[in-house]
Amino acid sequence: MGFRYWVLLVVLCWTVALPALADEPATIALQARWALADYPGVPAVEAEILKLTNTERQRHRLPPLSASVPLQVAARQHSTEMHARKYFAHESPVAEWRRPWQRAYFAGHWGEQVGENILMLQDASLTTPQAIAAKCHELWMGSPRHRENILLPRWTLLGVGVFQHDGVIYATQVFAAPVTVLESATLTRAHGELVHLRLQGQQAKDDINIWVNRQRAHSATPQRGAWQAEITLPRHSGTYELLAGTGNTATWRAQLDTDREPPALEIVRPGLVAQYAITLAPFTGYRLAATARVPKGKRDVLLVRDKMAVASLTPDKHGNIAFALVLPPQTQPYAIGIALDGLIENLLFVDALLPPEQAFRGRPD
């Protein structure tokens, strides 16, 4: 889910040459894994539940919710799966889409702010869509937690999915409040160089912490009075501020300029680091290009990679933004998001170790 995070330093976006590898598609576009046609649902009941939900919100002087096809896909998938796998819970037994926000991601909703109501009902007296929807709404409104979701002011979107079989009804509502709307994303192969910076020093016992652009990036435990740490960054990705210290106190400071020929480290404050070495190595990763939309009038928009701000973006008058990042291989998938007013919303995830057809990953649990 989303969380608040204050960004302290902005650096430049990464750009490199982008030849494609043989036998691979030139470009891979981000697409929803699930489609509405995959899960037929019960449209008449779904439409009536949406209508009743908005009537209830208007009764409480709240704005109505807009229907969302991706959220409807997520809702239908969950209702259908609960019947097929004989369970009733918000958590799916399938780890890849265990949580509601993971299912919304697979359905094509890329935001993090997601809520869910579910219901299982068996009542032979309910013979019309209106009667079924009214009973679902009545039961949800009679439950404090479900009522809270229906009347939560910040929700703006709703998808309803209903599965009905042999008199048993499974109903799911998926709510969302996207701050940033991801419009498109593509991956192409990228080749470049990585800058490996090795830091070494003397320390008796306390762990050494390394910060890159004020974000803790590495910890080193001294062995026999000496410590060593290695930091890897893409070539031609700007200038990085590096800090080293113990606990939360930095006693060494430097700037690494990856654009210089060769890359150079300037020591600003001497301290824990006794010596360093810089080496270069080639890499093959991805270039991510994406477009998105933020609320109109926003100006303080930051592109975030793995919780670190990497660029400042300027929306047009309609709130549209575009950005590109080069993603070298790393052990964990990249989390790419947008920060607005101190709030980071991760929009998509890329595993640069996987082939193009698999590189767009699902949302982590």
CSV table of C-alpha atoms in Angstrom, one decimal:
chain,number,residue,atom,x,y,z
A,1,MET,CA,0.0,0.0,0.0
A,2,GLY,CA,1.0,3.6,-0.3
A,3,PHE,CA,3.1,5.3,2.3
A,4,ARG,CA,4.5,8.8,3.1
A,5,TYR,CA,8.1,9.4,2.2
A,6,TRP,CA,10.0,12.8,2.1
A,7,VAL,CA,12.4,13.0,-0.8
A,8,LEU,CA,15.7,14.9,0.0
A,9,LEU,CA,17.7,14.9,-3.2
A,10,VAL,CA,17.0,14.6,-7.0
A,11,VAL,CA,19.4,13.3,-9.6
A,12,LEU,CA,19.3,12.9,-13.3
A,13,CYS,CA,17.4,10.3,-15.3
A,14,TRP,CA,19.5,7.5,-16.9
A,15,THR,CA,20.0,7.5,-20.7
A,16,VAL,CA,22.0,5.1,-22.8
A,17,ALA,CA,22.0,3.7,-26.3
A,18,LEU,CA,19.4,1.1,-26.9
A,19,PRO,CA,20.1,-1.7,-29.4
A,20,ALA,CA,17.8,-4.7,-29.3
A,21,LEU,CA,19.1,-8.2,-28.7
A,22,ALA,CA,18.7,-10.8,-31.5
A,23,ASP,CA,15.6,-13.1,-31.3
A,24,GLU,CA,13.8,-10.7,-28.9
A,25,PRO,CA,10.8,-8.4,-29.6
A,26,ALA,CA,11.9,-4.8,-30.1
A,27,THR,CA,9.4,-3.5,-27.6
A,28,ILE,CA,7.2,-5.0,-24.9
A,29,ALA,CA,4.2,-3.1,-23.7
A,30,LEU,CA,2.7,-3.3,-20.2
A,31,GLN,CA,-0.7,-5.1,-20.5
A,32,ALA,CA,-3.3,-6.4,-18.1
A,33,ARG,CA,-3.0,-10.1,-17.5
A,34,TRP,CA,-6.8,-10.5,-17.1
A,35,ALA,CA,-9.6,-9.3,-19.3
A,36,LEU,CA,-13.3,-8.7,-18.7
A,37,ALA,CA,-14.2,-11.4,-21.2
A,38,ASP,CA,-12.3,-13.9,-19.1
A,39,TYR,CA,-14.9,-13.6,-16.3
A,40,PRO,CA,-18.5,-13.2,-17.6
A,41,GLY,CA,-20.1,-12.1,-14.3
A,42,VAL,CA,-23.7,-11.1,-13.9
A,43,PRO,CA,-23.8,-7.6,-15.5
A,44,ALA,CA,-27.4,-6.7,-14.4
A,45,VAL,CA,-26.6,-7.4,-10.7
A,46,GLU,CA,-23.3,-5.6,-11.0
A,47,ALA,CA,-24.8,-2.5,-12.5
A,48,GLU,CA,-27.5,-2.4,-9.8
A,49,ILE,CA,-24.9,-2.7,-7.0
A,50,LEU,CA,-23.0,0.2,-8.4
A,51,LYS,CA,-26.2,2.2,-8.6
A,52,LEU,CA,-27.1,1.4,-5.0
A,53,THR,CA,-23.6,2.3,-3.8
A,54,ASN,CA,-23.7,5.7,-5.4
A,55,THR,CA,-27.2,6.4,-4.1
A,56,GLU,CA,-25.9,5.6,-0.6
A,57,ARG,CA,-22.9,7.9,-1.1
A,58,GLN,CA,-25.0,10.7,-2.4
A,59,ARG,CA,-27.4,10.3,0.6
A,60,HIS,CA,-24.3,11.0,2.8
A,61,ARG,CA,-23.2,13.9,0.6
A,62,LEU,CA,-20.3,12.1,-0.9
A,63,PRO,CA,-19.3,12.2,-4.6
A,64,PRO,CA,-20.4,9.1,-6.7
A,65,LEU,CA,-17.9,6.5,-7.7
A,66,SER,CA,-17.0,6.1,-11.4
A,67,ALA,CA,-17.2,2.6,-12.9
A,68,SER,CA,-13.8,1.1,-13.6
A,69,VAL,CA,-13.3,-1.8,-16.0
A,70,PRO,CA,-10.0,-2.9,-14.6
A,71,LEU,CA,-11.5,-3.0,-11.1
A,72,GLN,CA,-14.5,-4.8,-12.4
A,73,VAL,CA,-12.2,-7.4,-13.9
A,74,ALA,CA,-10.4,-7.8,-10.5
A,75,ALA,CA,-13.8,-8.1,-8.7
A,76,ARG,CA,-15.1,-10.7,-11.2
A,77,GLN,CA,-11.9,-12.7,-11.0
A,78,HIS,CA,-12.1,-12.9,-7.2
A,79,SER,CA,-15.8,-13.8,-7.1
A,80,THR,CA,-15.2,-16.5,-9.7
A,81,GLU,CA,-12.1,-17.9,-8.0
A,82,MET,CA,-13.8,-18.0,-4.5
A,83,HIS,CA,-16.5,-20.3,-6.0
A,84,ALA,CA,-14.0,-22.4,-8.0
A,85,ARG,CA,-11.6,-23.0,-5.1
A,86,LYS,CA,-14.3,-23.2,-2.5
A,87,TYR,CA,-13.1,-20.5,-0.1
A,88,PHE,CA,-14.5,-17.2,1.1
A,89,ALA,CA,-11.8,-14.6,2.1
A,90,HIS,CA,-10.0,-11.5,0.9
A,91,GLU,CA,-6.8,-13.4,0.6
A,92,SER,CA,-6.5,-15.7,-2.4
A,93,PRO,CA,-4.7,-19.1,-2.0
A,94,VAL,CA,-2.7,-18.1,-5.1
A,95,ALA,CA,0.4,-16.2,-3.8
A,96,GLU,CA,0.9,-14.2,-6.9
A,97,TRP,CA,-2.4,-12.4,-6.5
A,98,ARG,CA,-3.0,-13.0,-2.8
A,99,ARG,CA,-4.0,-9.4,-1.9
A,100,PRO,CA,-6.7,-7.1,-3.5
A,101,TRP,CA,-4.2,-4.6,-4.8
A,102,GLN,CA,-2.3,-7.5,-6.5
A,103,ARG,CA,-5.4,-8.6,-8.3
A,104,ALA,CA,-6.2,-5.1,-9.3
A,105,TYR,CA,-2.7,-4.8,-10.8
A,106,PHE,CA,-3.1,-7.9,-12.9
A,107,ALA,CA,-6.5,-6.5,-14.1
A,108,GLY,CA,-4.9,-3.3,-15.3
A,109,HIS,CA,-5.2,-0.9,-12.4
A,110,TRP,CA,-1.7,0.2,-11.6
A,111,GLY,CA,-2.3,2.2,-8.5
A,112,GLU,CA,-1.8,1.2,-4.9
A,113,GLN,CA,-4.8,2.6,-3.1
A,114,VAL,CA,-7.3,-0.3,-3.2
A,115,GLY,CA,-10.0,-1.6,-0.9
A,116,GLU,CA,-12.4,-4.6,-1.2
A,117,ASN,CA,-15.8,-5.8,0.0
A,118,ILE,CA,-16.8,-9.5,-0.5
A,119,LEU,CA,-20.0,-11.4,0.2
A,120,MET,CA,-21.3,-14.9,-0.2
A,121,LEU,CA,-25.1,-15.3,-0.3
A,122,GLN,CA,-27.6,-18.2,-0.8
A,123,ASP,CA,-31.2,-17.2,-0.8
A,124,ALA,CA,-33.7,-18.9,-3.2
A,125,SER,CA,-36.2,-16.0,-2.7
A,126,LEU,CA,-34.0,-13.6,-4.6
A,127,THR,CA,-35.1,-14.0,-8.2
A,128,THR,CA,-34.3,-10.6,-9.8
A,129,PRO,CA,-31.1,-8.6,-10.3
A,130,GLN,CA,-32.7,-5.8,-8.2
A,131,ALA,CA,-33.5,-8.1,-5.3
A,132,ILE,CA,-30.0,-9.7,-5.3
A,133,ALA,CA,-28.3,-6.3,-5.5
A,134,ALA,CA,-30.5,-4.9,-2.7
A,135,LYS,CA,-29.7,-7.8,-0.4
A,136,CYS,CA,-26.0,-7.5,-1.1
A,137,HIS,CA,-26.1,-3.8,-0.3
A,138,GLU,CA,-28.2,-4.3,2.8
A,139,LEU,CA,-25.7,-6.9,4.2
A,140,TRP,CA,-22.7,-4.7,3.4
A,141,MET,CA,-24.2,-1.6,5.0
A,142,GLY,CA,-25.0,-3.7,8.1
A,143,SER,CA,-21.3,-4.5,8.6
A,144,PRO,CA,-19.2,-1.6,10.0
A,145,ARG,CA,-16.1,-2.4,7.9
A,146,HIS,CA,-18.0,-2.9,4.7
A,147,ARG,CA,-20.0,0.2,5.3
A,148,GLU,CA,-16.8,2.2,5.9
A,149,ASN,CA,-15.5,1.2,2.4
A,150,ILE,CA,-18.8,2.2,0.8
A,151,LEU,CA,-18.7,5.6,2.5
A,152,LEU,CA,-15.0,6.3,2.4
A,153,PRO,CA,-14.7,9.8,1.0
A,154,ARG,CA,-11.4,9.3,-0.8
A,155,TRP,CA,-12.5,6.4,-3.0
A,156,THR,CA,-13.2,7.6,-6.6
A,157,LEU,CA,-13.5,4.3,-8.6
A,158,LEU,CA,-15.5,1.1,-8.2
A,159,GLY,CA,-15.6,-2.2,-9.9
A,160,VAL,CA,-18.3,-4.8,-9.1
A,161,GLY,CA,-18.0,-8.5,-9.9
A,162,VAL,CA,-20.7,-11.1,-9.3
A,163,PHE,CA,-20.6,-14.9,-9.8
A,164,GLN,CA,-23.8,-16.9,-9.5
A,165,HIS,CA,-24.2,-20.7,-9.7
A,166,ASP,CA,-26.8,-23.1,-8.4
A,167,GLY,CA,-28.3,-20.4,-6.2
A,168,VAL,CA,-25.0,-19.4,-4.6
A,169,ILE,CA,-23.9,-15.8,-5.2
A,170,TYR,CA,-20.4,-14.4,-4.7
A,171,ALA,CA,-20.1,-10.7,-4.9
A,172,THR,CA,-17.0,-8.5,-4.8
A,173,GLN,CA,-16.6,-4.7,-4.7
A,174,VAL,CA,-13.1,-3.3,-5.5
A,175,PHE,CA,-12.6,0.4,-4.6
A,176,ALA,CA,-9.7,2.6,-5.6
A,177,ALA,CA,-8.4,6.1,-5.4
A,178,PRO,CA,-5.6,6.6,-7.9
A,179,VAL,CA,-3.4,9.7,-7.4
A,180,THR,CA,-1.4,9.1,-10.5
A,181,VAL,CA,-2.9,7.2,-13.5
A,182,LEU,CA,-0.4,5.2,-15.5
A,183,GLU,CA,-1.4,5.5,-19.2
A,184,SER,CA,1.3,3.4,-20.9
A,185,ALA,CA,4.6,1.7,-20.3
A,186,THR,CA,7.1,-0.1,-22.6
A,187,LEU,CA,10.4,-2.0,-22.3
A,188,THR,CA,13.2,-2.1,-24.8
A,189,ARG,CA,16.6,-3.6,-24.4
A,190,ALA,CA,19.4,-1.3,-23.2
A,191,HIS,CA,23.1,-1.6,-23.1
A,192,GLY,CA,25.6,0.5,-21.1
A,193,GLU,CA,28.2,0.5,-18.4
A,194,LEU,CA,28.0,0.2,-14.6
A,195,VAL,CA,30.2,2.1,-12.2
A,196,HIS,CA,31.5,-0.1,-9.4
A,197,LEU,CA,32.8,1.9,-6.4
A,198,ARG,CA,34.6,0.0,-3.7
A,199,LEU,CA,35.1,1.7,-0.4
A,200,GLN,CA,37.5,0.5,2.3
A,201,GLY,CA,38.5,1.6,5.8
A,202,GLN,CA,39.4,0.8,9.3
A,203,GLN,CA,36.8,0.3,12.1
A,204,ALA,CA,37.0,-1.6,15.3
A,205,LYS,CA,33.4,-3.0,15.8
A,206,ASP,CA,30.5,-0.8,14.8
A,207,ASP,CA,28.8,-1.4,11.4
A,208,ILE,CA,29.4,1.1,8.7
A,209,ASN,CA,26.3,2.5,7.0
A,210,ILE,CA,26.5,3.9,3.4
A,211,TRP,CA,23.9,6.3,2.1
A,212,VAL,CA,23.4,7.2,-1.6
A,213,ASN,CA,21.4,10.4,-2.1
A,214,ARG,CA,20.4,10.2,1.6
A,215,GLN,CA,19.0,6.7,1.3
A,216,ARG,CA,20.7,3.9,3.1
A,217,ALA,CA,22.1,1.6,0.4
A,218,HIS,CA,24.6,-0.7,2.2
A,219,SER,CA,25.9,-1.8,5.6
A,220,ALA,CA,29.3,-3.3,6.2
A,221,THR,CA,30.4,-5.2,9.3
A,222,PRO,CA,34.1,-4.8,10.2
A,223,GLN,CA,36.2,-8.0,10.0
A,224,ARG,CA,39.5,-7.9,12.0
A,225,GLY,CA,39.3,-4.1,12.2
A,226,ALA,CA,38.7,-3.5,8.5
A,227,TRP,CA,35.5,-3.0,6.5
A,228,GLN,CA,34.6,-3.0,2.8
A,229,ALA,CA,31.6,-2.0,0.8
A,230,GLU,CA,30.7,-1.9,-2.9
A,231,ILE,CA,28.2,0.4,-4.6
A,232,THR,CA,27.0,-0.1,-8.2
A,233,LEU,CA,25.5,2.7,-10.2
A,234,PRO,CA,24.8,3.1,-14.0
A,235,ARG,CA,27.2,5.1,-16.0
A,236,HIS,CA,26.0,8.5,-17.3
A,237,SER,CA,23.3,8.7,-14.6
A,238,GLY,CA,24.3,12.0,-13.0
A,239,THR,CA,26.1,12.9,-9.8
A,240,TYR,CA,25.4,11.0,-6.5
A,241,GLU,CA,25.9,12.2,-3.0
A,242,LEU,CA,27.6,9.5,-0.9
A,243,LEU,CA,27.7,9.4,2.9
A,244,ALA,CA,29.3,6.9,5.3
A,245,GLY,CA,29.1,6.7,9.1
A,246,THR,CA,28.0,4.7,12.1
A,247,GLY,CA,24.4,4.5,13.4
A,248,ASN,CA,22.6,7.5,11.9
A,249,THR,CA,25.7,9.8,12.0
A,250,ALA,CA,27.6,10.4,8.7
A,251,THR,CA,31.3,11.3,9.2
A,252,TRP,CA,32.4,10.9,5.5
A,253,ARG,CA,30.9,12.7,2.5
A,254,ALA,CA,31.8,12.5,-1.2
A,255,GLN,CA,30.2,13.1,-4.7
A,256,LEU,CA,30.4,10.5,-7.4
A,257,ASP,CA,30.1,12.0,-10.9
A,258,THR,CA,29.2,9.2,-13.3
A,259,ASP,CA,29.2,11.5,-16.4
A,260,ARG,CA,32.9,12.4,-16.2
A,261,GLU,CA,35.5,10.6,-18.3
A,262,PRO,CA,36.4,8.5,-16.4
A,263,PRO,CA,33.9,8.7,-13.5
A,264,ALA,CA,35.4,10.6,-10.6
A,265,LEU,CA,34.9,10.6,-6.8
A,266,GLU,CA,35.4,14.0,-5.1
A,267,ILE,CA,35.9,13.8,-1.3
A,268,VAL,CA,34.0,16.6,0.4
A,269,ARG,CA,34.5,15.5,4.0
A,270,PRO,CA,37.3,13.0,4.8
A,271,GLY,CA,36.6,10.4,7.4
A,272,LEU,CA,35.9,6.6,7.6
A,273,VAL,CA,36.9,5.8,4.0
A,274,ALA,CA,40.7,5.2,3.8
A,275,GLN,CA,40.8,4.2,0.2
A,276,TYR,CA,38.5,3.6,-2.8
A,277,ALA,CA,38.6,2.2,-6.3
A,278,ILE,CA,36.4,2.8,-9.4
A,279,THR,CA,35.9,0.2,-12.1
A,280,LEU,CA,33.6,-0.1,-15.1
A,281,ALA,CA,31.6,-3.1,-16.4
A,282,PRO,CA,29.2,-3.5,-19.3
A,283,PHE,CA,25.5,-4.4,-18.7
A,284,THR,CA,22.4,-5.4,-20.6
A,285,GLY,CA,19.2,-4.3,-19.0
A,286,TYR,CA,16.0,-2.4,-20.0
A,287,ARG,CA,14.9,1.0,-20.9
A,288,LEU,CA,11.5,1.8,-19.5
A,289,ALA,CA,9.4,4.5,-21.2
A,290,ALA,CA,6.1,5.5,-19.7
A,291,THR,CA,3.3,8.1,-19.8
A,292,ALA,CA,1.0,9.0,-16.9
A,293,ARG,CA,-1.4,11.6,-15.7
A,294,VAL,CA,-1.4,13.5,-12.3
A,295,PRO,CA,-4.0,15.9,-11.0
A,296,LYS,CA,-4.0,19.2,-12.8
A,297,GLY,CA,-2.1,22.0,-11.3
A,298,LYS,CA,0.6,19.8,-9.7
A,299,ARG,CA,4.1,21.0,-10.1
A,300,ASP,CA,6.2,19.2,-7.5
A,301,VAL,CA,6.2,15.8,-9.2
A,302,LEU,CA,9.1,13.4,-8.6
A,303,LEU,CA,9.9,10.1,-10.4
A,304,VAL,CA,10.9,7.5,-7.9
A,305,ARG,CA,12.9,4.3,-8.3
A,306,ASP,CA,13.1,1.9,-5.3
A,307,LYS,CA,12.1,4.7,-2.9
A,308,MET,CA,14.7,7.1,-4.3
A,309,ALA,CA,13.9,10.2,-6.4
A,310,VAL,CA,15.6,10.1,-9.7
A,311,ALA,CA,14.1,13.0,-11.6
A,312,SER,CA,11.8,16.0,-11.3
A,313,LEU,CA,8.9,15.9,-13.8
A,314,THR,CA,6.9,18.9,-15.2
A,315,PRO,CA,3.3,18.0,-16.1
A,316,ASP,CA,1.6,19.8,-19.0
A,317,LYS,CA,-1.6,21.8,-18.4
A,318,HIS,CA,-3.6,18.6,-18.5
A,319,GLY,CA,-1.4,16.9,-15.9
A,320,ASN,CA,0.3,14.6,-18.4
A,321,ILE,CA,3.9,13.4,-17.8
A,322,ALA,CA,6.3,11.2,-19.6
A,323,PHE,CA,9.5,9.7,-18.3
A,324,ALA,CA,12.2,7.1,-19.2
A,325,LEU,CA,14.6,5.1,-17.1
A,326,VAL,CA,17.4,2.7,-17.8
A,327,LEU,CA,17.3,-0.4,-15.5
A,328,PRO,CA,20.5,-2.5,-15.3
A,329,PRO,CA,20.1,-6.0,-13.8
A,330,GLN,CA,19.7,-6.1,-10.0
A,331,THR,CA,18.8,-8.9,-7.6
A,332,GLN,CA,15.3,-7.4,-6.7
A,333,PRO,CA,12.6,-6.2,-9.1
A,334,TYR,CA,12.6,-2.4,-9.6
A,335,ALA,CA,9.7,-0.5,-8.0
A,336,ILE,CA,8.8,2.6,-10.2
A,337,GLY,CA,6.5,5.3,-8.8
A,338,ILE,CA,5.5,8.9,-8.6
A,339,ALA,CA,5.8,11.1,-5.5
A,340,LEU,CA,3.3,13.9,-5.0
A,341,ASP,CA,3.1,16.0,-1.9
A,342,GLY,CA,5.4,13.6,0.0
A,343,LEU,CA,3.3,10.5,-0.9
A,344,ILE,CA,4.9,7.8,-3.1
A,345,GLU,CA,2.7,5.6,-5.2
A,346,ASN,CA,4.5,2.7,-6.8
A,347,LEU,CA,2.9,2.1,-10.2
A,348,LEU,CA,4.8,-0.8,-11.8
A,349,PHE,CA,7.5,-3.3,-11.2
A,350,VAL,CA,10.2,-4.5,-13.5
A,351,ASP,CA,12.6,-7.5,-13.1
A,352,ALA,CA,15.6,-6.7,-15.2
A,353,LEU,CA,16.9,-10.2,-14.9
A,354,LEU,CA,14.0,-11.8,-16.8
A,355,PRO,CA,13.4,-11.9,-20.6
A,356,PRO,CA,11.2,-9.2,-22.1
A,357,GLU,CA,8.0,-11.2,-22.1
A,358,GLN,CA,8.3,-11.7,-18.3
A,359,ALA,CA,10.1,-8.6,-17.1
A,360,PHE,CA,6.9,-6.7,-16.2
A,361,ARG,CA,6.2,-8.3,-12.8
A,362,GLY,CA,3.1,-8.4,-10.7
A,363,ARG,CA,2.8,-6.2,-7.6
A,364,PRO,CA,4.7,-7.7,-4.6
A,365,ASP,CA,2.7,-8.9,-1.6
